[in-house]
mmCIF file of C-alpha atoms in Angstrom:
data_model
loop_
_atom_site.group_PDB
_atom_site.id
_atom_site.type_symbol
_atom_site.label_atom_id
_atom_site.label_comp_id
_atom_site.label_asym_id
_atom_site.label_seq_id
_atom_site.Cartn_x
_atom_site.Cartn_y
_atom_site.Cartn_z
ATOM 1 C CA UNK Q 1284 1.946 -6.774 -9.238
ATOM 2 C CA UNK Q 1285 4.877 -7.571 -6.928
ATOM 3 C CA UNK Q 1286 6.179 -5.951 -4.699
ATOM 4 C CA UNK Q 1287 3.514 -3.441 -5.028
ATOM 5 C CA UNK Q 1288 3.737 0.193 -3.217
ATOM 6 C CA UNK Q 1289 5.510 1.345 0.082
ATOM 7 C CA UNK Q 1290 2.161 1.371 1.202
ATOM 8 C CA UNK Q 1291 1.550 -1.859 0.809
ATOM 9 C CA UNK Q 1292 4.476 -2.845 2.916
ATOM 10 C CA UNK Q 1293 3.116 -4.515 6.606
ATOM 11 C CA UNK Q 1294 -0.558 -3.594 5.070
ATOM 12 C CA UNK Q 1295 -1.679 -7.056 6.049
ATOM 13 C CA UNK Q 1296 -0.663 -6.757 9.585
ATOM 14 C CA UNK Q 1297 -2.473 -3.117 9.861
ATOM 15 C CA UNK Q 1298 -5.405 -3.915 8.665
ATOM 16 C CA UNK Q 1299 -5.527 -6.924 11.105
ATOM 17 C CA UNK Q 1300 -4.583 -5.152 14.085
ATOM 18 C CA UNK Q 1301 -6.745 -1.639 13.180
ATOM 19 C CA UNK Q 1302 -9.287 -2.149 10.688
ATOM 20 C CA UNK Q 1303 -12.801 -1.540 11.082
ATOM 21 C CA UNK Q 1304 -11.962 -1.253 15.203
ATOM 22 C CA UNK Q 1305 -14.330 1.640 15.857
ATOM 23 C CA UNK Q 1306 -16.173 3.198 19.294
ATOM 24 C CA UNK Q 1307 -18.472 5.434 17.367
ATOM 25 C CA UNK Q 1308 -21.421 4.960 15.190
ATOM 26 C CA UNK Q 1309 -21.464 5.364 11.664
ATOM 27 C CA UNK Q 1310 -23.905 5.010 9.058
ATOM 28 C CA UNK Q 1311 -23.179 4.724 5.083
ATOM 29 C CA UNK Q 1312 -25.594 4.217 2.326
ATOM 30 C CA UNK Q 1313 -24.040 3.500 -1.255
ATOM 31 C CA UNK Q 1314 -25.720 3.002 -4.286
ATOM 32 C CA UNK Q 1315 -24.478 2.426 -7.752
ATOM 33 C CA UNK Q 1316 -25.358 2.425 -11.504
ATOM 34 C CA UNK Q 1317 -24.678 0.268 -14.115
ATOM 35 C CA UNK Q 1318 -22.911 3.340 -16.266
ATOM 36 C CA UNK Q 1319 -20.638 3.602 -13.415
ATOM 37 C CA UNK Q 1320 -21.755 6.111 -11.430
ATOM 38 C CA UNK Q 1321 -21.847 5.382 -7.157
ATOM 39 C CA UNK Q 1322 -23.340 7.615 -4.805
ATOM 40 C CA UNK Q 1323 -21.938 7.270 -1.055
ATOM 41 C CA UNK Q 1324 -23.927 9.160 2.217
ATOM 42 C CA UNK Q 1325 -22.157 8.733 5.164
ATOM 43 C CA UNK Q 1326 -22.282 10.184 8.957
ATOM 44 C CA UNK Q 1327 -20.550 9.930 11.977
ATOM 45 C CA UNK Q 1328 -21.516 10.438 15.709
ATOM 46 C CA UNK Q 1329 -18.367 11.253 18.072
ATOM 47 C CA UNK Q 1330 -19.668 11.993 21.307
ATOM 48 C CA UNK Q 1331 -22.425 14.889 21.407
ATOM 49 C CA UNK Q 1332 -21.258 15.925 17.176
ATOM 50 C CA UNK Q 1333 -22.171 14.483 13.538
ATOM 51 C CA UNK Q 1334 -20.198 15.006 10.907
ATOM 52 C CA UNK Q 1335 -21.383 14.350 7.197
ATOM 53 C CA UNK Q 1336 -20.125 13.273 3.725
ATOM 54 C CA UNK Q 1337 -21.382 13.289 0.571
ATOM 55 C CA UNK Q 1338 -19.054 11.227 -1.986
ATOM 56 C CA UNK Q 1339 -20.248 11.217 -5.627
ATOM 57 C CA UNK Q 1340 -18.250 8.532 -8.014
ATOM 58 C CA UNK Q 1341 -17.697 8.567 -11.805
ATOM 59 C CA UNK Q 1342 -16.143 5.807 -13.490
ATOM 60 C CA UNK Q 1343 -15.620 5.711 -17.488
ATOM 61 C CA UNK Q 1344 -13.160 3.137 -19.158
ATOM 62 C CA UNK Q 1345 -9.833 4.425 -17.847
ATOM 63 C CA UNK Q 1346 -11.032 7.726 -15.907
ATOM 64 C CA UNK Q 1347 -12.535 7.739 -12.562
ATOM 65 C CA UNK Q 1348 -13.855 11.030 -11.124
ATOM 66 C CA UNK Q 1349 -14.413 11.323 -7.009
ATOM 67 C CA UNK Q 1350 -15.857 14.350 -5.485
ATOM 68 C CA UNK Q 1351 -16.434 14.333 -1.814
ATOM 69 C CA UNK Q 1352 -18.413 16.997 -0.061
ATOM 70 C CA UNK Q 1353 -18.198 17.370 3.898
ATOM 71 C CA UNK Q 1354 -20.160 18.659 6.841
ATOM 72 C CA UNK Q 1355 -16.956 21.258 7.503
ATOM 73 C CA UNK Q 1356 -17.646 22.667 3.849
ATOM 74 C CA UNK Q 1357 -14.849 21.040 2.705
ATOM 75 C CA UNK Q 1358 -15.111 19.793 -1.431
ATOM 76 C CA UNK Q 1359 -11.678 17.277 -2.516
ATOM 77 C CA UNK Q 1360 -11.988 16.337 -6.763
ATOM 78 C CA UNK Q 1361 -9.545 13.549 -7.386
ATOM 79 C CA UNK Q 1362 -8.962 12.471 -11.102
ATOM 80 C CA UNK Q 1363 -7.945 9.094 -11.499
ATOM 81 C CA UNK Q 1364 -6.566 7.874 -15.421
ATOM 82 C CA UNK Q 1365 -4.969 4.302 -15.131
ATOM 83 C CA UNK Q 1366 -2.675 3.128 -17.960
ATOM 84 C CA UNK Q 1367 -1.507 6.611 -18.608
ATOM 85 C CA UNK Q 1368 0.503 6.603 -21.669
ATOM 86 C CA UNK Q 1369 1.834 3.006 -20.561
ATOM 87 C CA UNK Q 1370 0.809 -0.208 -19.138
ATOM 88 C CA UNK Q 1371 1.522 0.065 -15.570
ATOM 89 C CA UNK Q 1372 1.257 4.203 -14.940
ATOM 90 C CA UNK Q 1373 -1.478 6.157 -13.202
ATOM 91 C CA UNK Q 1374 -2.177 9.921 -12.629
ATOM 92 C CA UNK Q 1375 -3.998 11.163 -9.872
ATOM 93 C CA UNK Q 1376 -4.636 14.711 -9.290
ATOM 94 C CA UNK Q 1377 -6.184 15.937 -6.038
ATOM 95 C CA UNK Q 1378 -8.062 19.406 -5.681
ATOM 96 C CA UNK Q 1379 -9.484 20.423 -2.474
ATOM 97 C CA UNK Q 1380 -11.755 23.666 -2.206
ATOM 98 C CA UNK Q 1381 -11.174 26.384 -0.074
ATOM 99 C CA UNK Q 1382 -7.716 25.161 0.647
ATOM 100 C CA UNK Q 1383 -6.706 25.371 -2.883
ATOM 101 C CA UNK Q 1384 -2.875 24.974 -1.734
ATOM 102 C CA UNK Q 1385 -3.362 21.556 -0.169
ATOM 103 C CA UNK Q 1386 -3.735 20.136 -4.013
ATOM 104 C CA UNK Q 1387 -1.328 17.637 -5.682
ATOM 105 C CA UNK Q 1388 -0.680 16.129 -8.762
ATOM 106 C CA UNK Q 1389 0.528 12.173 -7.908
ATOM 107 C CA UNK Q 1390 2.073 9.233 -10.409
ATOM 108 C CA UNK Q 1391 2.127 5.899 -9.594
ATOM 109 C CA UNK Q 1392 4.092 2.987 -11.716
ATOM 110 C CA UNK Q 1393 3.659 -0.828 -10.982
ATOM 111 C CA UNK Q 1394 6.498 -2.850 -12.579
ATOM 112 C CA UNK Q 1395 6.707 -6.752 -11.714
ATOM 113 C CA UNK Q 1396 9.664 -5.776 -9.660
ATOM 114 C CA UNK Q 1397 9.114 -2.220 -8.353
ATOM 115 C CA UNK Q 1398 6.249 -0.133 -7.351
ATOM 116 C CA UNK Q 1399 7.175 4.155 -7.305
ATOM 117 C CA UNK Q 1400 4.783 6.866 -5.755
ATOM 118 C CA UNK Q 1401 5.606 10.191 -6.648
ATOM 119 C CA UNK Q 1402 3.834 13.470 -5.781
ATOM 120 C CA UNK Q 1403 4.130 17.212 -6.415
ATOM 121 C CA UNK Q 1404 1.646 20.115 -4.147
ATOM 122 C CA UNK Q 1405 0.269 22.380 -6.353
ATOM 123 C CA UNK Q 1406 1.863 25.724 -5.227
ATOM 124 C CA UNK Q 1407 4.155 27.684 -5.683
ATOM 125 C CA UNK Q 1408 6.339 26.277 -2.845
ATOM 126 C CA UNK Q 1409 5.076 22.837 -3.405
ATOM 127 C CA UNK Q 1410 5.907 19.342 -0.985
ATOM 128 C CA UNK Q 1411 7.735 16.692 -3.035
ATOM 129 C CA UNK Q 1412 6.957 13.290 -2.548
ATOM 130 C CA UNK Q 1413 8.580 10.051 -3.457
ATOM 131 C CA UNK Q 1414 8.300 6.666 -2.355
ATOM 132 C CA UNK Q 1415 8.813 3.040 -3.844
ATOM 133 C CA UNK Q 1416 9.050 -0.364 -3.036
ATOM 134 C CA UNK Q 1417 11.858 -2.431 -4.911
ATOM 135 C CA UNK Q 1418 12.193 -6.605 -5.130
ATOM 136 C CA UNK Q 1419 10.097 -9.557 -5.144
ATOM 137 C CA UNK Q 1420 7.080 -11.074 -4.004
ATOM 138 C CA UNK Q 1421 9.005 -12.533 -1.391
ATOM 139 C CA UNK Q 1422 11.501 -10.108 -0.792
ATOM 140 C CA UNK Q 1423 11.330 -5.918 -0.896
ATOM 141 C CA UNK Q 1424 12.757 -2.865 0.445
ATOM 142 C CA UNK Q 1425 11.189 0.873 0.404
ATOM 143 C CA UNK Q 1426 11.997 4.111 1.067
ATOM 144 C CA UNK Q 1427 10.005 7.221 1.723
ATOM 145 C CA UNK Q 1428 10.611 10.946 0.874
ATOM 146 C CA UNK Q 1429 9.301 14.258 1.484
ATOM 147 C CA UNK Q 1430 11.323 17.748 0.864
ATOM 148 C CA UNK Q 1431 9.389 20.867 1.969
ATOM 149 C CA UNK Q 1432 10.951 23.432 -1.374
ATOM 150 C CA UNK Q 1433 10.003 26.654 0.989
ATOM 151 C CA UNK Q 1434 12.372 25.295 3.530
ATOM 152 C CA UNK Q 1435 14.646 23.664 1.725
ATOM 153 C CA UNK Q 1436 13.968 20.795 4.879
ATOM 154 C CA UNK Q 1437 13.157 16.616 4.258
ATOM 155 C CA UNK Q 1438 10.490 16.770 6.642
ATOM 156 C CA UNK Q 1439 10.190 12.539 6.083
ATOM 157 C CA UNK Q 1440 12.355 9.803 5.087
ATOM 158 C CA UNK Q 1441 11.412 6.392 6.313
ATOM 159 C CA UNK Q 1442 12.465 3.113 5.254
ATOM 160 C CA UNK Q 1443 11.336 -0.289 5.520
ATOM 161 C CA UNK Q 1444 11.863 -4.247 4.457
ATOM 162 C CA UNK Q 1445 9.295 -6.980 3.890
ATOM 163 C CA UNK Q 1446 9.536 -10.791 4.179
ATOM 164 C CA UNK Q 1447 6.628 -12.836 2.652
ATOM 165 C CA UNK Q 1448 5.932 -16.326 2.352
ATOM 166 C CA UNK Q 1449 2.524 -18.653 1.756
ATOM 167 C CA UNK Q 1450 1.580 -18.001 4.865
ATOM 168 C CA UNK Q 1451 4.032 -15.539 7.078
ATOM 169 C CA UNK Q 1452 4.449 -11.839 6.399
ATOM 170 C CA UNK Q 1453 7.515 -10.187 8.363
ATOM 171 C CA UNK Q 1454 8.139 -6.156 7.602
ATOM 172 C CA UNK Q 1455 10.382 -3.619 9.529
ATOM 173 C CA UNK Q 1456 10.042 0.332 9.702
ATOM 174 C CA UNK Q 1457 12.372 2.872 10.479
ATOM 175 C CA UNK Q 1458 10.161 5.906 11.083
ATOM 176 C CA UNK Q 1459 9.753 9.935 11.790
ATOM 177 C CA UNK Q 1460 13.671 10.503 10.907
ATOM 178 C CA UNK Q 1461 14.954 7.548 12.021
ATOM 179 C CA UNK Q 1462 13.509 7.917 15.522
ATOM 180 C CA UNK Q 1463 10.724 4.727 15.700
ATOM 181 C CA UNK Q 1464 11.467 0.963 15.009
ATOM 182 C CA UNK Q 1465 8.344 -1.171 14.187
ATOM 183 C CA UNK Q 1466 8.459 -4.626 13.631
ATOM 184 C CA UNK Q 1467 5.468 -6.062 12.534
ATOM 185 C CA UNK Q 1468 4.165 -10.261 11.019
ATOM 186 C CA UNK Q 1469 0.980 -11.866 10.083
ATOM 187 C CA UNK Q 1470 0.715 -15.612 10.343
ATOM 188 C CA UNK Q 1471 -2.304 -16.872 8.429
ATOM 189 C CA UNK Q 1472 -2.858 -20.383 10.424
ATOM 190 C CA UNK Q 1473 -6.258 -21.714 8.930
ATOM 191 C CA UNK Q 1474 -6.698 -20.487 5.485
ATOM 192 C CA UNK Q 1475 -10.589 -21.993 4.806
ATOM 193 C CA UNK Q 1476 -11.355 -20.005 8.029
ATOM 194 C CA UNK Q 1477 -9.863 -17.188 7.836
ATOM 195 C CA UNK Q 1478 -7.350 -17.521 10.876
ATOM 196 C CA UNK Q 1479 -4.873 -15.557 10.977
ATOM 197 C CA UNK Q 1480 -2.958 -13.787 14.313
ATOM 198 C CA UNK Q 1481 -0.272 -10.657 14.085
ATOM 199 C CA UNK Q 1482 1.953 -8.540 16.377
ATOM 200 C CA UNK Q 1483 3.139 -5.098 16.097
ATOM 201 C CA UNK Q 1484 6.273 -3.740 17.957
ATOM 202 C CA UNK Q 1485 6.743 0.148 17.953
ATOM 203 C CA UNK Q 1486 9.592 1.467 20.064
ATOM 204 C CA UNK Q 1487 10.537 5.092 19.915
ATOM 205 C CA UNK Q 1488 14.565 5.810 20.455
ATOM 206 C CA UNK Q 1489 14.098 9.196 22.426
ATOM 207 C CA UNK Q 1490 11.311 8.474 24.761
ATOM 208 C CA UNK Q 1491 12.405 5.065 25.188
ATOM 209 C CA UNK Q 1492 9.041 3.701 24.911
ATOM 210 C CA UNK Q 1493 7.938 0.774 23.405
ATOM 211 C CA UNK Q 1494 4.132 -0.599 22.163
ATOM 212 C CA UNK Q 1495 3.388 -4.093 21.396
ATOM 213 C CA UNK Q 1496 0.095 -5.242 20.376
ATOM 214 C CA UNK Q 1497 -1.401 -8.603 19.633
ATOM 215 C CA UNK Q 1498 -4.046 -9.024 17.167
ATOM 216 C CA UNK Q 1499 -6.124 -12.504 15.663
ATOM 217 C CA UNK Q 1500 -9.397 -12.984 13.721
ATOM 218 C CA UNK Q 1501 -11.288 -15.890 12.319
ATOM 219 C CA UNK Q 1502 -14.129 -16.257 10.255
ATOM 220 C CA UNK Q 1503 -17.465 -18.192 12.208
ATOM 221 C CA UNK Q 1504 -18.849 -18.611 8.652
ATOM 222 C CA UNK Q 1505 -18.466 -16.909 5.277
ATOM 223 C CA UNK Q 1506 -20.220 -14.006 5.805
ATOM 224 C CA UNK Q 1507 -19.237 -13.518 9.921
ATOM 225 C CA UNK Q 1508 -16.159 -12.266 11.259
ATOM 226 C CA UNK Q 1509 -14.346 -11.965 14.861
ATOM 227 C CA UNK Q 1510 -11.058 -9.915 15.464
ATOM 228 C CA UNK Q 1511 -9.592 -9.637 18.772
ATOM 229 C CA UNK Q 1512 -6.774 -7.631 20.186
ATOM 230 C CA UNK Q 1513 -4.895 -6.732 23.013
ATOM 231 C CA UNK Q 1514 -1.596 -4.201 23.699
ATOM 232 C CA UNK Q 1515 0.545 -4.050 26.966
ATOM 233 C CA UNK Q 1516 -1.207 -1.120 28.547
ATOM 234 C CA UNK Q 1517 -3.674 -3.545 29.363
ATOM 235 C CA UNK Q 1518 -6.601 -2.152 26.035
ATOM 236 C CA UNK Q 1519 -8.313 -5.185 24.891
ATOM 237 C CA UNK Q 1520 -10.683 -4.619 22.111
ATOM 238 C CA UNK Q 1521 -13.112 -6.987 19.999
ATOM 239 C CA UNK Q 1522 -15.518 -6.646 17.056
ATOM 240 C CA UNK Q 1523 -17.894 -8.711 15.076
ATOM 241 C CA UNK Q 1524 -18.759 -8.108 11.386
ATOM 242 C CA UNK Q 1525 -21.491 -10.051 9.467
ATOM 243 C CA UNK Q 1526 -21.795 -9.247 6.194
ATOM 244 C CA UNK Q 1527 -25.884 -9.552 5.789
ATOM 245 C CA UNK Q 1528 -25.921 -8.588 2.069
ATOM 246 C CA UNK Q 1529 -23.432 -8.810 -0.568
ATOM 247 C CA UNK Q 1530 -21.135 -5.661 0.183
ATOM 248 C CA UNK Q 1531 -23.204 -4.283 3.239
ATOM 249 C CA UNK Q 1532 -21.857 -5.277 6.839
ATOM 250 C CA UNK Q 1533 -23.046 -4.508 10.412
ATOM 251 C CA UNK Q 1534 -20.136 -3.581 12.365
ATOM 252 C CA UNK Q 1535 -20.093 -3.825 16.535
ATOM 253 C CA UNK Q 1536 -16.946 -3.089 18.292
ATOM 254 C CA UNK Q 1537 -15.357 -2.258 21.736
ATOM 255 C CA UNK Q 1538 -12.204 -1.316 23.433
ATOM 256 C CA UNK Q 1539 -12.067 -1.591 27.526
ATOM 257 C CA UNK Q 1540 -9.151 -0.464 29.526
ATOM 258 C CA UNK Q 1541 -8.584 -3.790 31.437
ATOM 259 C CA UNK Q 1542 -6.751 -2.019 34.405
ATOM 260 C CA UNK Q 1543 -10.425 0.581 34.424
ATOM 261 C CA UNK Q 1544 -13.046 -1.885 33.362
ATOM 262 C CA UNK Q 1545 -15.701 -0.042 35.127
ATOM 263 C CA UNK Q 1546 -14.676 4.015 33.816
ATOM 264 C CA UNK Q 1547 -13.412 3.204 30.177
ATOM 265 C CA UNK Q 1548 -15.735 0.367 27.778
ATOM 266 C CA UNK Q 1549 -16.586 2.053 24.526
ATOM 267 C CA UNK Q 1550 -18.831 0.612 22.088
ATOM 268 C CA UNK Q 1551 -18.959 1.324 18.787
ATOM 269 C CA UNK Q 1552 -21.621 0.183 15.926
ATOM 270 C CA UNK Q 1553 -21.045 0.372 11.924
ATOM 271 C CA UNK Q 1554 -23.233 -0.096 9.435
ATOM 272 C CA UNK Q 1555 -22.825 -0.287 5.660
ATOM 273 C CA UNK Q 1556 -25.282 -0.801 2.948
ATOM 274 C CA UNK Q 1557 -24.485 -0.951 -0.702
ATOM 275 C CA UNK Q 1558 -26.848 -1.868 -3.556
#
């Protein structure tokens, strides 16, 4: 549904410019039922450590249980119910064991012309969350909201605005109080390809800093992918994805300080297998 969340605002460009973009190696193994129950092992190797999850799925008309297990001993339940008590609502409620304070009970509403995220801790001094996205297809504007109770404090409020067309997505945020401007688009040039190219443009008011970053990808063939991209510090980075199986991709990527080619190349190789 249009506009969708504030989430969802400049998604396109993010997931252009950062997605899948990894220097470390991970492995994840996914297998599935037909009475809709998925089982998901995954690891990851940063430098000389592994860490480890365990993520158990259970899906059942409208509910959907998730219960992820880590190598830190961490355990998060999330309860999913769609359509909850009308067409459009969903409930989510998060638990995470030992920190029992970090849990939250979440609503979100999709309307044809709005799209509202809201989200209470479950404490006794709980965070309050709300965020929504208000408009059009081609036209929306969001806010979002956080107010710490114990401190009586909004520790967020960000805004933004999205322009979207056929082909050309424009969005502008207004971040971390006011403090960080980023303007953002993603052109799709070649749609039977796959070509597409964005830009991102984050300046921050008190430092007086800004970042732009140049992104593009296009598909070789239907199951192979390229993305490229490049910022002014002078980081390039490039992957390849082939998907070799339906759902299961081989990921290779790299980022190389262009101004240090010989101290700072970083390779990093994914690999996902679902059946």
């Amino acid at each position: 549904m249009a506009p969708g969340l504030y989430t969802d605002i400049g998604k396109k460009t993010r997931d252009l410019l950062y997605k899948d973009y990894n220097t470390h190696q991970k492995f994840c193994l996914t297998t599935s039922s037909p009475n809709g129950v998925a089982i998901t092992a995954a690891g990851t190797r940063k430098n000389e450590s592994i860490f480890g999850e365990l993520h158990t799925q259970i899906k059942n008309k409208k509910l959907t249980v998730d219960v992820k297990a880590n190598s830190e001993s961490d355990l998060l339940t999330t309860i999913t119910v769609d359509e909850f008590g009308t067409p459009g609502l969903k409930s989510i409620i998060n638990l995470v064991v030992p920190d029992q304070r970090s849990g939250k009970l979440e609503f979100q509403y999709l309307h044809e012309y709005a799209g509202v995220n809201a989200s209470v801790g479950l404490n006794s001094n709980p965070m309050v969350n709300l965020s929504g996205a208000f408009g059009s297809k081609a036209l929306s504007v969001g806010v979002d909201v956080s107010f710490d109770t114990a401190t009586s404090d909004f520790t967020k409020y960000n805004a933004a605005l999205s322009l979207t067309s056929p082909d050309l997505i424009a969005s502008l945020h207004l971040n971390n109080h006011g403090d960080t401007l980023v303007a953002s688009y993603y052109h799709l040039v070649k749609n039977h390809s796959g070509t597409a190219v964005g830009a991102e443009l984050s300046h921050s008011m008190s430092r007086n800093e800004s970042t732009l970053i140049f992104g593009s990808q296009h598909s070789l063939d239907p199951h192979t992918t390229i993305k490229t991209r490049f910022n002014n510090y002078g980081m390039a980075s490039a992957l390849v994805q082939h998907e070799w199986r339906p759902k299961s991709f081989v990921t290779i990527s790299g980022d190389v300080d262009t101004k240090a080619i010989e101290k700072s190349t970083k390779v990093g190789l994914s690999l996902v297998l679902k059946h």
